[in-house]
mmCIF file of C-alpha atoms and ligand atoms in Angstrom:
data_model
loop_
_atom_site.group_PDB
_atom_site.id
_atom_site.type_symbol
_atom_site.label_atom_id
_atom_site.label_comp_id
_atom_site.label_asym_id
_atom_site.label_seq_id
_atom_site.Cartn_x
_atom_site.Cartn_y
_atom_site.Cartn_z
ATOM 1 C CA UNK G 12 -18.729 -93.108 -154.474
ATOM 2 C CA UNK G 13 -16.805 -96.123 -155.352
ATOM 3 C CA UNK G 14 -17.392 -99.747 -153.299
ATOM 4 C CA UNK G 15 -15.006 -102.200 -153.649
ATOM 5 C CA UNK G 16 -16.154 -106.204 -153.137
ATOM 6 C CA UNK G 17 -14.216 -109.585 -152.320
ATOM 7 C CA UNK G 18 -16.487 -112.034 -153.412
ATOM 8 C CA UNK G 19 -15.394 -115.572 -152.187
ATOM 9 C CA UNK G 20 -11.657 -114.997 -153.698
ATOM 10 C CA UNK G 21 -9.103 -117.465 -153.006
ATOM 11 C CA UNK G 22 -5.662 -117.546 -154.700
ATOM 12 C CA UNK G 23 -3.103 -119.525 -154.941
ATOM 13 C CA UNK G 24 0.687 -119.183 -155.944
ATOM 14 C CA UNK G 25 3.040 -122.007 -156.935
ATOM 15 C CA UNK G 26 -0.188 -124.197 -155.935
ATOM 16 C CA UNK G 27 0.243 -123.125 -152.606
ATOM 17 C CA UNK G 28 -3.390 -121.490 -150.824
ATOM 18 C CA UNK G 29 -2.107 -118.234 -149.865
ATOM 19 C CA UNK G 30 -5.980 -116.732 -149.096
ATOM 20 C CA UNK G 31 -9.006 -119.047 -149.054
ATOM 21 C CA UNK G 32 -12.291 -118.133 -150.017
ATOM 22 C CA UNK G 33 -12.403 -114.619 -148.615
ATOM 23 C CA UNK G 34 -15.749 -112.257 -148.777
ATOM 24 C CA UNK G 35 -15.766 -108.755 -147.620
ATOM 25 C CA UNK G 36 -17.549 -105.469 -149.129
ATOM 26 C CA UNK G 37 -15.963 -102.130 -148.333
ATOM 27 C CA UNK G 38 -19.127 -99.869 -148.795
ATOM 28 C CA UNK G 39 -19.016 -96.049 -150.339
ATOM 29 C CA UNK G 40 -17.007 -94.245 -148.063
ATOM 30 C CA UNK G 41 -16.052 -96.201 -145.316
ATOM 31 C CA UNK G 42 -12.685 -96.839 -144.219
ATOM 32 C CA UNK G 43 -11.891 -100.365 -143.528
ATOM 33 C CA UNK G 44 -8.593 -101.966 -141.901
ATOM 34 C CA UNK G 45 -7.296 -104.855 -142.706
ATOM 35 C CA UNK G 46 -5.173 -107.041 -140.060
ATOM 36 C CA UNK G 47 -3.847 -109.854 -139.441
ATOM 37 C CA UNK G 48 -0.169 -111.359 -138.367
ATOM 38 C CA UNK G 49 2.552 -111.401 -140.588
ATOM 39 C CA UNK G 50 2.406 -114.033 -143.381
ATOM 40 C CA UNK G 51 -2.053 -114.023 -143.081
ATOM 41 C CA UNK G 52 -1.773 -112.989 -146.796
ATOM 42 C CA UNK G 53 -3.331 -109.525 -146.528
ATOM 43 C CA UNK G 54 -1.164 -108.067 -149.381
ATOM 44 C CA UNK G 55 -1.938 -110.985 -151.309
ATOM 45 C CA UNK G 56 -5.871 -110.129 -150.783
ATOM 46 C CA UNK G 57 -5.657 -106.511 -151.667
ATOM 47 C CA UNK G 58 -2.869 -107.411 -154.819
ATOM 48 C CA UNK G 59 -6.058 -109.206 -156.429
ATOM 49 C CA UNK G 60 -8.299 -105.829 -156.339
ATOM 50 C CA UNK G 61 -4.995 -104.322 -157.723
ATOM 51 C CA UNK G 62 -5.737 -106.369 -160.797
ATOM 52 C CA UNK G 63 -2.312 -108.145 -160.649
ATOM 53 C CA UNK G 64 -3.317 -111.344 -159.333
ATOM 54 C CA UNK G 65 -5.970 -113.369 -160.314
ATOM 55 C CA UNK G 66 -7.837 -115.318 -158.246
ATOM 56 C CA UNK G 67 -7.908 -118.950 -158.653
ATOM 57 C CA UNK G 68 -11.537 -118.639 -156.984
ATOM 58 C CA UNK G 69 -13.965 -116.107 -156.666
ATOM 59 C CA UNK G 70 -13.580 -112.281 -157.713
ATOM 60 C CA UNK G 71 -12.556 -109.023 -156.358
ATOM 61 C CA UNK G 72 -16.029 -106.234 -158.037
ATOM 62 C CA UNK G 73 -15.413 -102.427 -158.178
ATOM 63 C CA UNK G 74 -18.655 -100.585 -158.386
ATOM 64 C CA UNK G 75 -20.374 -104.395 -158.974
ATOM 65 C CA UNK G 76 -17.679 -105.531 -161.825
ATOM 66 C CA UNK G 77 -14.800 -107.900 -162.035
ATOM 67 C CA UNK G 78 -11.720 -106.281 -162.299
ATOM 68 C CA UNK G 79 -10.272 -109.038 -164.925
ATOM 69 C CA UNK G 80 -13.269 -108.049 -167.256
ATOM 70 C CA UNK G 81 -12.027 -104.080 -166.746
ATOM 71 C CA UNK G 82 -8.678 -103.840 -168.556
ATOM 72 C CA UNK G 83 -5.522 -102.622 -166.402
ATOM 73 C CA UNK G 84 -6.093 -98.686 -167.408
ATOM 74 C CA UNK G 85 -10.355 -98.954 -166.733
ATOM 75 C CA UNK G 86 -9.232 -100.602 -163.382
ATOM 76 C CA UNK G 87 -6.312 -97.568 -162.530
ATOM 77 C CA UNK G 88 -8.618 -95.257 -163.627
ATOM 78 C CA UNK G 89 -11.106 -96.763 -160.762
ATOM 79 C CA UNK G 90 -8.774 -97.692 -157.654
ATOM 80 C CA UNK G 91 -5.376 -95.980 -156.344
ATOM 81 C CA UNK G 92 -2.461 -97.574 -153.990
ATOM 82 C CA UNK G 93 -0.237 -96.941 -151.933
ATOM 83 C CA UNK G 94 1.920 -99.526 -151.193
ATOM 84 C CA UNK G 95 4.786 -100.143 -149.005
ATOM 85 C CA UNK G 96 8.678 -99.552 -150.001
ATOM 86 C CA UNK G 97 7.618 -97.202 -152.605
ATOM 87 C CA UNK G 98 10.833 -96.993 -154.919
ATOM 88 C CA UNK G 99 11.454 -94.534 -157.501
ATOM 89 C CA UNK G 100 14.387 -94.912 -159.840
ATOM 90 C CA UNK G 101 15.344 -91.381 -160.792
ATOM 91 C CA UNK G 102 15.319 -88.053 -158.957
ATOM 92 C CA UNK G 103 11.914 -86.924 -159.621
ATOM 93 C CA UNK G 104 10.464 -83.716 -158.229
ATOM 94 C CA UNK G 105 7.440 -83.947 -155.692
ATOM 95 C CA UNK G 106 5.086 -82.148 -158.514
ATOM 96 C CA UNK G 107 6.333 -84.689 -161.099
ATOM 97 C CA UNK G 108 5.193 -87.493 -159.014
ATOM 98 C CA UNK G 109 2.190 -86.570 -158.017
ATOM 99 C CA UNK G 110 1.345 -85.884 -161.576
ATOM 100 C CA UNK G 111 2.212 -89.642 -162.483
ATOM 101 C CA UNK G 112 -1.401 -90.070 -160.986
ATOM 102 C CA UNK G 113 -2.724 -88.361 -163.993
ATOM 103 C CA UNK G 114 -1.415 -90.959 -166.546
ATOM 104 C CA UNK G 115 -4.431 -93.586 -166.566
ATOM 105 C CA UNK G 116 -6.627 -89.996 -167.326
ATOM 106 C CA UNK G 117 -4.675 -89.648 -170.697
ATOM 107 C CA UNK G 118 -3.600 -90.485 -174.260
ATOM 108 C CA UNK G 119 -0.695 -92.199 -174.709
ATOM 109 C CA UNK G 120 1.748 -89.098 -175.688
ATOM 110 C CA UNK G 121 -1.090 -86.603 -174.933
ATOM 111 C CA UNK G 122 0.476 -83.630 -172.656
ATOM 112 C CA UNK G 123 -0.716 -82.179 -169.649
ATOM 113 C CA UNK G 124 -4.136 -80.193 -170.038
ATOM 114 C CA UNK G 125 -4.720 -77.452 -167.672
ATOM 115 C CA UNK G 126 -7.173 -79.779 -165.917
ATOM 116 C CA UNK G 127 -4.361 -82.112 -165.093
ATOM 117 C CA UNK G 128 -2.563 -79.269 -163.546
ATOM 118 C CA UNK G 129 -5.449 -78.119 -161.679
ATOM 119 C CA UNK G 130 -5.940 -81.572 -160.631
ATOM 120 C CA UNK G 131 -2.120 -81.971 -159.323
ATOM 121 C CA UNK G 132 -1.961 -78.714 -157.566
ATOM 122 C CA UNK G 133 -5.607 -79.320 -155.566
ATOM 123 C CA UNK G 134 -4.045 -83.032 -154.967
ATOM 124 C CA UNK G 135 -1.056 -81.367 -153.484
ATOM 125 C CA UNK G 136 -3.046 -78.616 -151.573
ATOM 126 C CA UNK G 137 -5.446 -82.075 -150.062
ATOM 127 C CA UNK G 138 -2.021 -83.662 -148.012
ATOM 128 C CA UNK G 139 -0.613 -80.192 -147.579
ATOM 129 C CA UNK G 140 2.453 -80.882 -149.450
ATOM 130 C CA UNK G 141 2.399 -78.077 -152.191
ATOM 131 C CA UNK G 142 5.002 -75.963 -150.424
ATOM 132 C CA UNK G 143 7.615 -79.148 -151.676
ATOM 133 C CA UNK G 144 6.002 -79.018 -155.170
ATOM 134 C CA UNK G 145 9.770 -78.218 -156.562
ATOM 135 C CA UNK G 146 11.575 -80.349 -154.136
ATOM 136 C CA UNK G 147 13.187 -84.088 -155.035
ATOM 137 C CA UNK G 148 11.507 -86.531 -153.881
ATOM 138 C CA UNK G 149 14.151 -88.340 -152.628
ATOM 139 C CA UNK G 150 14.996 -85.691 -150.206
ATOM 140 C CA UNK G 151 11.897 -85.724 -148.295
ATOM 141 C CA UNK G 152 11.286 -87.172 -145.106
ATOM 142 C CA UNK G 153 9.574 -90.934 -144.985
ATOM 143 C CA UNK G 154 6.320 -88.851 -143.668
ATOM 144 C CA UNK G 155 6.212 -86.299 -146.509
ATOM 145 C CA UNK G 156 7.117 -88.943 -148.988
ATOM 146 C CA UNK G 157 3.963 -90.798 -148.061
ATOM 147 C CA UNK G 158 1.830 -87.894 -148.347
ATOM 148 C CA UNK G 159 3.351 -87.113 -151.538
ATOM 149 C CA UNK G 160 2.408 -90.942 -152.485
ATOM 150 C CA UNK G 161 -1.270 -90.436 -151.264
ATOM 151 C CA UNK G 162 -1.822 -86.933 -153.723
ATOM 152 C CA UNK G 163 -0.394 -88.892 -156.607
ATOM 153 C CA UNK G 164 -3.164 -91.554 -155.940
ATOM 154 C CA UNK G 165 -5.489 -88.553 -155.108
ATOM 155 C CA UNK G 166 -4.229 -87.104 -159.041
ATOM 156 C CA UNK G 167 -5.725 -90.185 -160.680
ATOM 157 C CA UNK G 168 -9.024 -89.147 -159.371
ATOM 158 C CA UNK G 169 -10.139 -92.642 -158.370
ATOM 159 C CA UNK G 170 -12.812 -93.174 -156.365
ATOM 160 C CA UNK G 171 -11.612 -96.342 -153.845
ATOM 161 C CA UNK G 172 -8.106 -96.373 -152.396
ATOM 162 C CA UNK G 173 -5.968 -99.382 -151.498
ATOM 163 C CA UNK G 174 -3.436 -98.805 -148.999
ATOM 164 C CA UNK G 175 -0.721 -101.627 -147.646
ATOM 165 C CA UNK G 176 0.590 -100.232 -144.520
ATOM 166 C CA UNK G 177 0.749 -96.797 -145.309
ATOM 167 C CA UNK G 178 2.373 -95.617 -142.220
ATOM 168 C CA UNK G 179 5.082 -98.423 -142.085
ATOM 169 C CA UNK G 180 9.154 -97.013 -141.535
ATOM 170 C CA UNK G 181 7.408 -93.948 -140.372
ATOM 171 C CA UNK G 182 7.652 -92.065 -136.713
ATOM 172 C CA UNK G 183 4.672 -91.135 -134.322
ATOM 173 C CA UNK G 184 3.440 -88.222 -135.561
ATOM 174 C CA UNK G 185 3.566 -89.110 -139.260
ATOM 175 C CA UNK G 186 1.910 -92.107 -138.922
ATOM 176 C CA UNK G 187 -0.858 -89.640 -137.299
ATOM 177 C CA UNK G 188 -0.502 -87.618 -140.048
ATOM 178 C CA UNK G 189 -1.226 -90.174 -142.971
ATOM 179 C CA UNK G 190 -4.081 -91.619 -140.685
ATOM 180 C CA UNK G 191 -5.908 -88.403 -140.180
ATOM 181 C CA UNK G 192 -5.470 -87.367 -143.934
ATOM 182 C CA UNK G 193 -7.119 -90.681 -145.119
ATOM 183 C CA UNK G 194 -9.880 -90.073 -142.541
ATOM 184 C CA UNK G 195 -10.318 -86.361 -144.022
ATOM 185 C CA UNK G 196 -10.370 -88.022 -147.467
ATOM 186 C CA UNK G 197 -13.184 -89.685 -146.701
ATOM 187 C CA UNK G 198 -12.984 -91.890 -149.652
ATOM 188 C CA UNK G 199 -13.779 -95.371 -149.706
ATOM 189 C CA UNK G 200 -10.156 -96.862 -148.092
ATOM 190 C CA UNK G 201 -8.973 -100.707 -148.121
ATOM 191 C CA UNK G 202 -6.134 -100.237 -145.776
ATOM 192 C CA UNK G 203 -3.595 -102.893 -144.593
ATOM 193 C CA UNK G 204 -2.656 -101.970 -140.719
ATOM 194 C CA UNK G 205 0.042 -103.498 -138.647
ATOM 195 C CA UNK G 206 -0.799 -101.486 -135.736
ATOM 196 C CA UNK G 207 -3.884 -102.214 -134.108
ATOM 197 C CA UNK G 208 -4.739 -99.199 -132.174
ATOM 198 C CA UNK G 209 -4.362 -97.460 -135.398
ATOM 199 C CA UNK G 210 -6.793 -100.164 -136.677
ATOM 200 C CA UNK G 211 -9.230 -99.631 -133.654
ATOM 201 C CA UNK G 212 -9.021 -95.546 -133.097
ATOM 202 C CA UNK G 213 -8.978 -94.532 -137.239
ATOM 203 C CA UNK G 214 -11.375 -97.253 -139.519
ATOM 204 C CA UNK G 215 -15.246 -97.863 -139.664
ATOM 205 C CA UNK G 216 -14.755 -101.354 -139.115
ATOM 206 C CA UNK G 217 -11.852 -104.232 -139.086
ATOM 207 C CA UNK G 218 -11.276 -107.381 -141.128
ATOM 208 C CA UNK G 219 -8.712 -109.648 -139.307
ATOM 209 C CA UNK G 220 -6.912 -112.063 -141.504
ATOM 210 C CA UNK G 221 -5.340 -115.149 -140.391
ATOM 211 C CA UNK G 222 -4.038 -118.207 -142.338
ATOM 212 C CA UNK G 223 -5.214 -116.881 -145.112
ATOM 213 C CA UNK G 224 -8.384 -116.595 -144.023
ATOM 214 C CA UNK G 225 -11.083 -113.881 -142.942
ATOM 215 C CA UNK G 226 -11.541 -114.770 -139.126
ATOM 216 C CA UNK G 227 -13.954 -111.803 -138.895
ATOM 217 C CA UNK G 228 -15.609 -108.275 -139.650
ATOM 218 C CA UNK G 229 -17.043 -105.101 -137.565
ATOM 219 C CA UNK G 230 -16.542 -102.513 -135.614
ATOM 220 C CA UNK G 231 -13.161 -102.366 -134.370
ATOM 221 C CA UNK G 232 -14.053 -101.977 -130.605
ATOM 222 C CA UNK G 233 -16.585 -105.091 -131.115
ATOM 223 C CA UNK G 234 -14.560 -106.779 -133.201
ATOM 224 C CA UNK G 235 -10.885 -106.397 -131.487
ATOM 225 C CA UNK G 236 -11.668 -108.109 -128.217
ATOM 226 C CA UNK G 237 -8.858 -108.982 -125.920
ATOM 227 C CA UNK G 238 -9.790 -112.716 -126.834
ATOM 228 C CA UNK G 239 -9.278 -112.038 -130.265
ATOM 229 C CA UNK G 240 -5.685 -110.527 -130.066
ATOM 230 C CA UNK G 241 -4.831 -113.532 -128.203
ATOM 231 C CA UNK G 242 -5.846 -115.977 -130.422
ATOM 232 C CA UNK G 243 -4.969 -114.277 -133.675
ATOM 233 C CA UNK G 244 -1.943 -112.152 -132.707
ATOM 234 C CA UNK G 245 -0.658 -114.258 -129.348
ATOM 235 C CA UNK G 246 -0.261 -111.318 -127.048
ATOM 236 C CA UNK G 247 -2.549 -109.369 -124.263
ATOM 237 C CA UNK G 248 -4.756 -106.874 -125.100
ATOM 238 C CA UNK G 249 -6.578 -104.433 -123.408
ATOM 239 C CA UNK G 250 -9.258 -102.200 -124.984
ATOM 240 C CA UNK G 251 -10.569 -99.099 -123.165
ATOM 241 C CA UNK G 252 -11.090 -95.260 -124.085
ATOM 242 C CA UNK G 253 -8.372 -93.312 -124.909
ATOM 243 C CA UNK G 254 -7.676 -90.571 -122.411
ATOM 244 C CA UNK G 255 -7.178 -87.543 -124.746
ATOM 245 C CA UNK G 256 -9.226 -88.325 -127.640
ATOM 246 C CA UNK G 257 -12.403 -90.179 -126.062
ATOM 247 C CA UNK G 258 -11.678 -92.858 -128.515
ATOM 248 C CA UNK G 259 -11.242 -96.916 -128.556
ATOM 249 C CA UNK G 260 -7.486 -97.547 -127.571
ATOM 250 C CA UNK G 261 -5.577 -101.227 -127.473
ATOM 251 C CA UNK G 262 -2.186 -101.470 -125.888
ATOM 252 C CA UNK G 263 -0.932 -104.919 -126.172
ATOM 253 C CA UNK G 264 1.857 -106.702 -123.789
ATOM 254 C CA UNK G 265 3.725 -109.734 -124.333
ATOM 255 C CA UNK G 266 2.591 -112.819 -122.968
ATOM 256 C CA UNK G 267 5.866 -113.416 -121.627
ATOM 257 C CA UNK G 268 5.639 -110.211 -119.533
ATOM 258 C CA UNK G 269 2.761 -110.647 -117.786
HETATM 259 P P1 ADP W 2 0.821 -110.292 -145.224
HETATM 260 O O1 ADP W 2 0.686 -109.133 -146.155
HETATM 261 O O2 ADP W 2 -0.417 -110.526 -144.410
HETATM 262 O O3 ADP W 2 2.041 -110.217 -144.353
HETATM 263 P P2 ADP W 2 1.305 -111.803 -147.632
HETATM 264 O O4 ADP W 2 0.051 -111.676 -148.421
HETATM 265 O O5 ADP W 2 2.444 -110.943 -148.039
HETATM 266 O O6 ADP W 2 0.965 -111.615 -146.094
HETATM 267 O O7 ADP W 2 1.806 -113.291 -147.669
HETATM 268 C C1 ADP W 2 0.971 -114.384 -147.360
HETATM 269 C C2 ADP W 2 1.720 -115.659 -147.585
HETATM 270 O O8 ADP W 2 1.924 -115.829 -148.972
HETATM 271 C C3 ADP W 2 3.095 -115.718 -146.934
HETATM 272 O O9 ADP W 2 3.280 -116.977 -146.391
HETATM 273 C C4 ADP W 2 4.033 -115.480 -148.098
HETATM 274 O O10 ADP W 2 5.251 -116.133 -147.893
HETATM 275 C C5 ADP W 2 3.277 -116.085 -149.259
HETATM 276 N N1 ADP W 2 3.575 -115.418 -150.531
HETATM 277 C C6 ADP W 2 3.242 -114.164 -150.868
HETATM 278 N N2 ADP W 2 3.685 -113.850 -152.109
HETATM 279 C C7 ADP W 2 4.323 -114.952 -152.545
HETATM 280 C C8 ADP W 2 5.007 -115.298 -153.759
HETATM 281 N N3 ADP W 2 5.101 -114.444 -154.777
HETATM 282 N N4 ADP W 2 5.520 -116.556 -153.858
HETATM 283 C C9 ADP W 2 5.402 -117.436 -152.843
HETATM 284 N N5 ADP W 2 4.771 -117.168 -151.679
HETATM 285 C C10 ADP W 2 4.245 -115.956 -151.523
HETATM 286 MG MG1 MG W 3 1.823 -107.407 -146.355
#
């Protein structure tokens, strides 16, 4: 299985620091949330692992190598995203995107194999979304489009996935829905999070971004401390066990309110 490394990267745009000198290794297999407020420049970290920007210090490994000395198809062929506000220009059907994931795998104008069909329909049967194989995409529900999303990534057969807020626009139970089906994955998973009880109940361990900056790594209930949500997010935080699931829960409150 893949690992994915942030070795002392930094990058600046328009000679502004956006993210200073971050380290952080995401080891085969384990999920890992990212945090951080607004602005802390996670989707600036994860963009350089994405091969799209390059860091003006420092380097973002796959498997132990740089992705600027991969090229932009070795580098697709080893990580997949999801990223927020995913837009597709023309009515595509759900089966057509989620074989999109198959074009790093092949020639130029080579068509699909039957092992890129097999490889679509397993990646549709993995987020239980085959039933909508025929469907537009368009018409599908925010949820569904996001598990659509994740089998397309699934398709290019990568072995680390890079999500930015996967379960953003979307309502209770489909942010559950994305969570658990990353956690059934079980791939290795960079994941931005805004919520933090998503952060705390679903990853092997945190990173919390702020200013650009890695303020810290670890286990989410070690790591997530109510004196940590104050300083980093500025609001109150309790962490206890959750009463259905047995598992680390934060509710937050406004420091206004209380
Ligand atoms: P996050 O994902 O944690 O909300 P971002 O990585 O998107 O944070 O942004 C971090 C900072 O970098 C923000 O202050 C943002 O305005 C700035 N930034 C990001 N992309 C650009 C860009 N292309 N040009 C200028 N500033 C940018
Ligand atoms: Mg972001």
């Amino acid at each position: 299985m893949t690992r994915l490394e942030f070795e002392g990267v930094s990058i600046d745009i328009a000679s502004t620091r956006i993210v200073s000198e971050v380290s952080l290794r995401v080891k085969p297999g384990e999920m890992v949330g990212l945090v951080g407020p607004n602005g802390s420049g996670k989707s600036t970290l994860l963009r350089s692992a994405y091969r799209v920007l390059r860091p003006s210090g420092g380097a973002a490994l796959i498997d132990g190598e740089n992705v600027w000395s991969l090229t932009a198809r070795e580098v697709a062929r080893r990580r997949a995203l999801v990223t927020q506000h995913t837009v597709l220009g023309a009515e595509f059907s759900v089966r057509e995107v989620v074989a999109m994931g198959r074009t790093p795998r092949k020639g130029m104008i080579e068509r699909d194999g039957e092992r890129d069909h097999q490889v679509v329909e397993q990646a549709l049967d993995d987020v239980h979304m085959r039933w909508a194989a025929r469907r537009s995409f368009s018409t599908l529900s925010g949820g569904e489009q996001q598990r659509v999303l994740i089998a397309r990534a699934l398709a290019q057969e990568a072995g680390l996935l890079i999500l930015d807020e996967p379960t953003n626009h979307l309502d209770v139970r489909a942010q559950f829905e994305v969570l658990d089906l990353l956690r059934q994955l079980g791939r290795t998973t960079l994941t931005a999070l805004h919520d933090l009880d998503h952060a705390v109940s679903y990853c092997d361990r945190v990173a919390v971004m702020a200013e650009g900056r890695l303020v810290t790594v670890g286990v989410p209930a070690e790591v997530l401390t109510p004196e940590l949500v104050h300083d980093v997010f500025g609001v109150r935080a309790v962490l206890d066990t959750h009463p259905i699931t047995g598992r680390p829960r934060i509710a937050v409150a406004s420091v206004a309110r209380c």
